[in-house]
Tab-separated table of C-alpha atoms in Angstrom:
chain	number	residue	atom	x	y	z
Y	278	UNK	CA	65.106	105.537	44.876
Y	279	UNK	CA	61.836	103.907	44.643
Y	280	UNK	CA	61.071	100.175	44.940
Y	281	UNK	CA	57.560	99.046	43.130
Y	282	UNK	CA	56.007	96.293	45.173
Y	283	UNK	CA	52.650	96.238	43.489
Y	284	UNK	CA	53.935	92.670	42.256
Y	285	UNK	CA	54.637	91.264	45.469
Y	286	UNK	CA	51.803	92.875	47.166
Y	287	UNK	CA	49.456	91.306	44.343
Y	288	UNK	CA	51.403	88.064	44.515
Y	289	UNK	CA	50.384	88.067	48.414
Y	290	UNK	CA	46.931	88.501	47.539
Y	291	UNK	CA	47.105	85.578	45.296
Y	292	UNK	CA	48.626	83.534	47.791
Y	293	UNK	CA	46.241	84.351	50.781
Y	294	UNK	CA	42.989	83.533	48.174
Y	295	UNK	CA	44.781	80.070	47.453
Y	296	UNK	CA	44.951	79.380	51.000
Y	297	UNK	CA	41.597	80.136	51.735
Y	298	UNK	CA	40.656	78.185	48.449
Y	299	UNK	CA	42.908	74.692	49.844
Y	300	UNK	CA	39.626	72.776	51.719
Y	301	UNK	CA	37.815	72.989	48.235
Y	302	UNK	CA	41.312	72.039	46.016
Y	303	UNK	CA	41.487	68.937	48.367
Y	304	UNK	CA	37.540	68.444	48.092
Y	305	UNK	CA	38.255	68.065	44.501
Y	306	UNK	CA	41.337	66.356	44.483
Y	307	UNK	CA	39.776	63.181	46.708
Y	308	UNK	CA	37.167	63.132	44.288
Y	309	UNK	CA	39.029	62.733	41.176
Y	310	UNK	CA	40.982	59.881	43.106
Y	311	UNK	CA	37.980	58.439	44.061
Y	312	UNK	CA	36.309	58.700	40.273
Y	313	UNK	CA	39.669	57.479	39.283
Y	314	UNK	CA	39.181	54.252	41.281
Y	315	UNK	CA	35.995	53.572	40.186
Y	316	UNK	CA	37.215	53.587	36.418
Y	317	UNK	CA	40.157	50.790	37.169
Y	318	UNK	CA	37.565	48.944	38.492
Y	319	UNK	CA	35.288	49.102	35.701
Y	320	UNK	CA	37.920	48.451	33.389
Y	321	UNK	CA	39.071	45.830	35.265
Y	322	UNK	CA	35.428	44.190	35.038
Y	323	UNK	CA	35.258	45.122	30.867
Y	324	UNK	CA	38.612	43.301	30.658
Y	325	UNK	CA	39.253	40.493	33.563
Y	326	UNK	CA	36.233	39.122	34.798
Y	327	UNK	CA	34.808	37.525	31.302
Y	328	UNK	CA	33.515	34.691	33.506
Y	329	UNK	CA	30.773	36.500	34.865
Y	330	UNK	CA	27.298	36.577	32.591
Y	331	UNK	CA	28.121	40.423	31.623
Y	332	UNK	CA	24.825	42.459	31.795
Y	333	UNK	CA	26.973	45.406	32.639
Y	334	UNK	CA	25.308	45.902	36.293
Y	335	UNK	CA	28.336	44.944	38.483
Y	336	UNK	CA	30.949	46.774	36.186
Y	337	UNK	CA	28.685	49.916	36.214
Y	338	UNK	CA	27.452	49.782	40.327
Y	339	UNK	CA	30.969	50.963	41.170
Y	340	UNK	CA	30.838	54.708	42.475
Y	341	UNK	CA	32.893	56.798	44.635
Y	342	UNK	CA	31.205	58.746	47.296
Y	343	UNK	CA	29.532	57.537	50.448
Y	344	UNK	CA	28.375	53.898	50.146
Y	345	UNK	CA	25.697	54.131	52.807
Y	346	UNK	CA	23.723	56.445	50.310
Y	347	UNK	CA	21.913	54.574	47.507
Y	348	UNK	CA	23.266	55.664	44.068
Y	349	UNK	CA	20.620	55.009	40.882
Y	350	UNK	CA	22.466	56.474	38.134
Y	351	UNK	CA	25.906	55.773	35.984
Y	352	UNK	CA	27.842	58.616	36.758
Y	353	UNK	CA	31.282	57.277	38.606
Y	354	UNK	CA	30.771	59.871	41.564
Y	355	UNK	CA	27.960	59.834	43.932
Y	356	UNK	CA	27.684	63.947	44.627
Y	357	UNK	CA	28.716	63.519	48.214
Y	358	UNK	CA	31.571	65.303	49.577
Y	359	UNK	CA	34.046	63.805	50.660
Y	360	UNK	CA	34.921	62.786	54.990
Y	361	UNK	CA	37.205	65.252	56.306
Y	362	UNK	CA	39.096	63.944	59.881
Y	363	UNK	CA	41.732	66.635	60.620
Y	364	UNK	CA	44.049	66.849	57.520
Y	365	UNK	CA	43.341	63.623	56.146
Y	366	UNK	CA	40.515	63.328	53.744
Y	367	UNK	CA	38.408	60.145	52.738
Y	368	UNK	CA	36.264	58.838	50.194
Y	369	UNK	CA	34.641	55.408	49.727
Y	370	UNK	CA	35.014	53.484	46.317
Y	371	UNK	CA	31.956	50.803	46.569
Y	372	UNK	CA	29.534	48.656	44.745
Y	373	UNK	CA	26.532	48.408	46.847
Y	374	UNK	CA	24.914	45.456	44.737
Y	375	UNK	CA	23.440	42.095	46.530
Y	376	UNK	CA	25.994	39.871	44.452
Y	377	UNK	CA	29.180	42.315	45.074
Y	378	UNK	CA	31.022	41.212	47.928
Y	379	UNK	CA	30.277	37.652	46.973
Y	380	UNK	CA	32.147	38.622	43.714
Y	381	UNK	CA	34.815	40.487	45.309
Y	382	UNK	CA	36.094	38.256	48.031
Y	383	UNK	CA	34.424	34.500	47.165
Y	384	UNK	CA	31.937	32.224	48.060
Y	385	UNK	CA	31.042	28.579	49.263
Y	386	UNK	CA	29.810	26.458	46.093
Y	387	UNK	CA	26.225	25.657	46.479
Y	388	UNK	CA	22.721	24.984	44.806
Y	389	UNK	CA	20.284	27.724	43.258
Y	390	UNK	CA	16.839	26.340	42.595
Y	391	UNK	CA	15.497	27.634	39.613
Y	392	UNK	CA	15.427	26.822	35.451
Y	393	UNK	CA	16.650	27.880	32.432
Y	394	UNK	CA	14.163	30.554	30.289
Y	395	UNK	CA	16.039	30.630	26.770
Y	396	UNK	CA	19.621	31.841	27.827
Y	397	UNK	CA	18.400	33.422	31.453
Y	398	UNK	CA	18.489	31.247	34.338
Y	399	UNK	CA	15.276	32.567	36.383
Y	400	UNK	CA	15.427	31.773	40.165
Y	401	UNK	CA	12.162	30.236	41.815
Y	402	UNK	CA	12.392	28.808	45.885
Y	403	UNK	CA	10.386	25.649	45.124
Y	404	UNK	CA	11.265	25.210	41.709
Y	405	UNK	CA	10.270	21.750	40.319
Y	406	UNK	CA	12.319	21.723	37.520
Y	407	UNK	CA	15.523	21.925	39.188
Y	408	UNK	CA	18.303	24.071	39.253
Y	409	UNK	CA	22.190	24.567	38.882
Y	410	UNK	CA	24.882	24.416	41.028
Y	411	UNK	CA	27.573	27.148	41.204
Y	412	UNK	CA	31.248	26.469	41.575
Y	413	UNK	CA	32.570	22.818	41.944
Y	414	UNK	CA	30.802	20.753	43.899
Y	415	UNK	CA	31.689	20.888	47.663
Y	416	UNK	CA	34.214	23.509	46.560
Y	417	UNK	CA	34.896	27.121	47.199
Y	418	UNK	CA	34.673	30.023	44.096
Y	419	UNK	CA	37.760	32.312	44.532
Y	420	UNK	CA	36.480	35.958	44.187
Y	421	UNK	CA	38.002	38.397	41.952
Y	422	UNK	CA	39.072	40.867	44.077
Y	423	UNK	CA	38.292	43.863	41.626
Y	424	UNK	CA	38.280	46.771	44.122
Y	425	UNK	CA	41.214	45.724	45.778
Y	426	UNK	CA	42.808	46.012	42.065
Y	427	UNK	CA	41.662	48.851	41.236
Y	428	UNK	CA	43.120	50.857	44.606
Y	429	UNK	CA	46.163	49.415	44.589
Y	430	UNK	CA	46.407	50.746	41.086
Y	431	UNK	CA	45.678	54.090	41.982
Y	432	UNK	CA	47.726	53.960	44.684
Y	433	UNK	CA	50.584	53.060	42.468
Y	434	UNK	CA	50.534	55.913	40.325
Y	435	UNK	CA	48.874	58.527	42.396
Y	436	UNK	CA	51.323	60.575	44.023
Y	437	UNK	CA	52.188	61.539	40.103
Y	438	UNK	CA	48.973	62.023	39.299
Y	439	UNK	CA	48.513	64.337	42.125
Y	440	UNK	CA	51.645	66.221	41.728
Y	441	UNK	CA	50.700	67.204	37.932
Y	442	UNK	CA	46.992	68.068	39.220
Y	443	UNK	CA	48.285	70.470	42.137
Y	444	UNK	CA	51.062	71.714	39.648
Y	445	UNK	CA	48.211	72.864	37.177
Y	446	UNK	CA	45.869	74.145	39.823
Y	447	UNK	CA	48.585	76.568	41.342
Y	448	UNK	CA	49.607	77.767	38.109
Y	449	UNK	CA	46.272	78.419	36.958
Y	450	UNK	CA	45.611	80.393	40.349
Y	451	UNK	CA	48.932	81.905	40.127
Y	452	UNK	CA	48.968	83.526	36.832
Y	453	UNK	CA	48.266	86.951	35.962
Y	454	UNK	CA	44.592	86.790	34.908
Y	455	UNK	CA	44.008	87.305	31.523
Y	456	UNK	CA	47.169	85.906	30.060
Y	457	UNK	CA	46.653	82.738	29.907
């Protein structure tokens, strides 16, 4: 009698090349959690924060990646790879605009010299014509805490999110080629 092991032998093979292929699956996986972030946030801006004058640049300065590079364009990932410590993997969610942590976390009330051009407030140092204040006088503006939103969101539903990702990435790997 003669056992056929060409299907566990190939089976190894496939297992071995999905081994050596993990470091790049979790690569991509941290950056599809990070991208993932970066869209609650935004649609946390498009729908929560209506109280902010809206020119899109705060919504659309949120990027996952590493915050101490600069980032220029829309795209919701920055191109770097991910920070690898061990096992554990790590990427930054950030908004690296002037007015962004302000936003995020709060601010004192105070005066901004300047005027109004049309329906643009335009800030000047010395401005003669005055100025507004922002927030109640004396007072404190509560921030609006959209990135710590948007993680805890993903946090809430990642481990299924993961799960089905993984689930689909070892079956793809797994199948005979050409069947599927």
């Amino acid at each position: 009698m003669s056992v056929d092991n060409k299907g566990l032998i190939n089976l190894q093979k496939q297992l071995e090349q999905l081994r050596d292929e993990v470091p790049d699956i979790m690569e991509e996986l941290v950056i599809g959690e990070g991208v993932y972030a970066v869209k609650q946030a935004k649609l946390i801006c498009k729908n929560d924060v209506p109280d902010i004058v809206n020119t899109g640049d705060y919504r659309n300065n949120f990027h996952a990646g590493n915050k101490a590079l600069t980032h220029q364009n829309n795209n919701d990932h920055d191109g770097s790879r991910p920070q690898r410590s061990g096992r554990r993997y790590r990427i930054d969610v950030y908004n690296n605009l002037d007015y962004a942590k302000p936003l995020e976390y709060g601010f004192r009330s105070h005066f901004v010299p300047g005027h109004w051009s049309g329906h643009v407030f335009v800030y000047q140092k010395n401005d003669p014509e005055g100025g507004m204040y922002v927030g109640p006088y004396g007072g404190y503006v509560r921030g609006h805490f959209t990135l710590l939103r948007a993680i805890r969101r993903t946090k809430d539903t990642q481990n299924a999110r993961l799960t089905r990702k993984i689930d689909q990435i070892i079956q793809e790997r797994l199948s005979p080629r050409g069947s599927g």
